[in-house]
């Protein structure tokens, strides 16, 4: 997903935060380092705190691309959305741009090293504004909007195949 999102936003000032495991894949890791992605270790409290601090700094001057699930999907469906994106929005009062991808799981899933040619559609939703929501409520809104974006991307993708 980071590959497609980075390609879509090519030339826009931003940084992608990803699970440190993603950098271990030879070709993907090389690409991620080249585009300035930052590895985070969400399994460790220290790693999560460090990532949050890096995120706050990055948001002062850049767009921040994060994956609110915290990991790649095992089955192609949206997993549980974590509180990180909402916490950042509450802290910085920045808007969140929900994105939905269709076809990226078919292109490269977590269970295989093989890449399969696939049409991938990225659908951009409307920015989510922070209006005094707590992180739980905002996380619920984020999940709903991402799910809506994924559904729209899937509809478009069906028309392309």
GROMACS .gro file of C-alpha atoms in nm:
model
  161
    1UNK     CA    1   0.000   0.000   0.000
    2UNK     CA    2   0.285   0.238   0.077
    3UNK     CA    3   0.413   0.191  -0.278
    4UNK     CA    4   0.081   0.295  -0.435
    5UNK     CA    5   0.019   0.583  -0.196
    6UNK     CA    6   0.372   0.717  -0.242
    7UNK     CA    7   0.332   0.697  -0.620
    8UNK     CA    8  -0.005   0.874  -0.606
    9UNK     CA    9   0.130   1.160  -0.395
   10UNK     CA   10   0.457   1.181  -0.589
   11UNK     CA   11   0.612   1.523  -0.552
   12UNK     CA   12   0.401   1.621  -0.252
   13UNK     CA   13   0.595   1.684   0.067
   14UNK     CA   14   0.521   1.391   0.293
   15UNK     CA   15   0.658   1.100   0.483
   16UNK     CA   16   0.526   0.747   0.531
   17UNK     CA   17   0.548   0.568   0.865
   18UNK     CA   18   0.557   0.189   0.834
   19UNK     CA   19   0.612  -0.118   1.043
   20UNK     CA   20   0.986  -0.186   1.066
   21UNK     CA   21   0.926  -0.537   0.926
   22UNK     CA   22   0.842  -0.386   0.586
   23UNK     CA   23   1.202  -0.265   0.550
   24UNK     CA   24   1.334  -0.624   0.570
   25UNK     CA   25   1.204  -0.711   0.221
   26UNK     CA   26   1.500  -0.644  -0.011
   27UNK     CA   27   1.335  -0.456  -0.301
   28UNK     CA   28   1.054  -0.301  -0.098
   29UNK     CA   29   1.293  -0.196   0.179
   30UNK     CA   30   1.521  -0.027  -0.074
   31UNK     CA   31   1.226   0.160  -0.228
   32UNK     CA   32   1.091   0.266   0.112
   33UNK     CA   33   1.429   0.409   0.215
   34UNK     CA   34   1.456   0.596  -0.117
   35UNK     CA   35   1.117   0.767  -0.070
   36UNK     CA   36   1.204   0.864   0.287
   37UNK     CA   37   0.974   0.624   0.470
   38UNK     CA   38   1.039   0.592   0.842
   39UNK     CA   39   1.042   0.255   1.018
   40UNK     CA   40   0.852   0.219   1.343
   41UNK     CA   41   0.831  -0.071   1.584
   42UNK     CA   42   0.474  -0.066   1.711
   43UNK     CA   43   0.522  -0.379   1.921
   44UNK     CA   44   0.736  -0.196   2.173
   45UNK     CA   45   0.602   0.086   2.388
   46UNK     CA   46   0.926   0.276   2.335
   47UNK     CA   47   0.892   0.233   1.958
   48UNK     CA   48   0.533   0.357   1.961
   49UNK     CA   49   0.622   0.661   2.171
   50UNK     CA   50   0.918   0.740   1.945
   51UNK     CA   51   0.698   0.707   1.634
   52UNK     CA   52   0.440   0.940   1.785
   53UNK     CA   53   0.708   1.199   1.862
   54UNK     CA   54   0.848   1.168   1.507
   55UNK     CA   55   0.495   1.206   1.372
   56UNK     CA   56   0.437   1.528   1.566
   57UNK     CA   57   0.761   1.674   1.431
   58UNK     CA   58   0.687   1.564   1.073
   59UNK     CA   59   0.337   1.711   1.081
   60UNK     CA   60   0.476   2.058   1.144
   61UNK     CA   61   0.620   2.070   0.791
   62UNK     CA   62   0.500   1.763   0.600
   63UNK     CA   63   0.200   1.552   0.520
   64UNK     CA   64   0.208   1.230   0.714
   65UNK     CA   65   0.092   0.905   0.559
   66UNK     CA   66   0.013   0.642   0.819
   67UNK     CA   67  -0.173   0.315   0.810
   68UNK     CA   68  -0.420   0.317   1.099
   69UNK     CA   69  -0.438  -0.063   1.109
   70UNK     CA   70  -0.070  -0.078   1.200
   71UNK     CA   71  -0.003  -0.381   0.981
   72UNK     CA   72  -0.082  -0.539   0.647
   73UNK     CA   73  -0.409  -0.725   0.612
   74UNK     CA   74  -0.402  -1.104   0.621
   75UNK     CA   75  -0.716  -1.149   0.412
   76UNK     CA   76  -0.763  -0.829   0.209
   77UNK     CA   77  -1.021  -0.682   0.447
   78UNK     CA   78  -0.987  -0.376   0.668
   79UNK     CA   79  -0.854  -0.478   1.009
   80UNK     CA   80  -0.906  -0.303   1.340
   81UNK     CA   81  -0.815   0.064   1.315
   82UNK     CA   82  -0.585   0.173   1.597
   83UNK     CA   83  -0.596   0.506   1.780
   84UNK     CA   84  -0.270   0.653   1.646
   85UNK     CA   85  -0.414   0.863   1.361
   86UNK     CA   86  -0.691   0.997   1.584
   87UNK     CA   87  -0.445   1.075   1.861
   88UNK     CA   88  -0.230   1.273   1.617
   89UNK     CA   89  -0.533   1.462   1.485
   90UNK     CA   90  -0.646   1.548   1.837
   91UNK     CA   91  -0.295   1.661   1.932
   92UNK     CA   92  -0.224   1.867   1.618
   93UNK     CA   93  -0.577   1.964   1.504
   94UNK     CA   94  -0.476   1.849   1.153
   95UNK     CA   95  -0.721   1.703   0.906
   96UNK     CA   96  -0.713   1.336   0.810
   97UNK     CA   97  -0.749   1.233   0.446
   98UNK     CA   98  -0.901   0.886   0.427
   99UNK     CA   99  -0.785   0.663   0.142
  100UNK     CA  100  -0.912   0.332   0.017
  101UNK     CA  101  -0.724   0.086  -0.203
  102UNK     CA  102  -0.871  -0.194  -0.409
  103UNK     CA  103  -0.646  -0.450  -0.578
  104UNK     CA  104  -0.332  -0.402  -0.371
  105UNK     CA  105  -0.394  -0.726  -0.179
  106UNK     CA  106  -0.415  -0.915  -0.509
  107UNK     CA  107  -0.095  -0.744  -0.624
  108UNK     CA  108   0.102  -0.834  -0.311
  109UNK     CA  109  -0.040  -1.010  -0.009
  110UNK     CA  110   0.128  -1.076   0.322
  111UNK     CA  111   0.130  -1.453   0.269
  112UNK     CA  112   0.350  -1.447  -0.044
  113UNK     CA  113   0.665  -1.288  -0.179
  114UNK     CA  114   0.527  -1.301  -0.532
  115UNK     CA  115   0.389  -0.993  -0.703
  116UNK     CA  116   0.086  -1.056  -0.921
  117UNK     CA  117  -0.013  -0.811  -1.195
  118UNK     CA  118  -0.329  -0.638  -1.077
  119UNK     CA  119  -0.522  -0.320  -1.139
  120UNK     CA  120  -0.501  -0.110  -0.825
  121UNK     CA  121  -0.741   0.175  -0.755
  122UNK     CA  122  -0.680   0.438  -0.490
  123UNK     CA  123  -0.988   0.636  -0.388
  124UNK     CA  124  -0.950   0.958  -0.191
  125UNK     CA  125  -1.227   1.056   0.049
  126UNK     CA  126  -1.307   1.396   0.192
  127UNK     CA  127  -1.079   1.528   0.467
  128UNK     CA  128  -1.194   1.452   0.819
  129UNK     CA  129  -1.190   1.761   1.038
  130UNK     CA  130  -1.121   1.748   1.409
  131UNK     CA  131  -1.418   1.891   1.600
  132UNK     CA  132  -1.337   1.820   1.962
  133UNK     CA  133  -1.394   1.445   1.920
  134UNK     CA  134  -1.221   1.214   2.161
  135UNK     CA  135  -0.981   0.961   2.009
  136UNK     CA  136  -1.232   0.673   2.028
  137UNK     CA  137  -1.503   0.866   1.844
  138UNK     CA  138  -1.256   0.998   1.587
  139UNK     CA  139  -1.114   0.648   1.532
  140UNK     CA  140  -1.465   0.523   1.461
  141UNK     CA  141  -1.516   0.802   1.207
  142UNK     CA  142  -1.180   0.724   1.045
  143UNK     CA  143  -1.270   0.354   1.015
  144UNK     CA  144  -1.609   0.436   0.862
  145UNK     CA  145  -1.454   0.676   0.608
  146UNK     CA  146  -1.174   0.435   0.511
  147UNK     CA  147  -1.428   0.156   0.466
  148UNK     CA  148  -1.636   0.389   0.242
  149UNK     CA  149  -1.327   0.473   0.037
  150UNK     CA  150  -1.244   0.105  -0.006
  151UNK     CA  151  -1.598   0.032  -0.127
  152UNK     CA  152  -1.574   0.314  -0.381
  153UNK     CA  153  -1.233   0.191  -0.499
  154UNK     CA  154  -1.375  -0.162  -0.539
  155UNK     CA  155  -1.667  -0.030  -0.749
  156UNK     CA  156  -1.428   0.157  -0.978
  157UNK     CA  157  -1.196  -0.142  -1.004
  158UNK     CA  158  -1.485  -0.369  -1.113
  159UNK     CA  159  -1.547  -0.137  -1.408
  160UNK     CA  160  -1.179  -0.153  -1.508
  161UNK     CA  161  -1.158  -0.532  -1.525
   0.00000   0.00000   0.00000
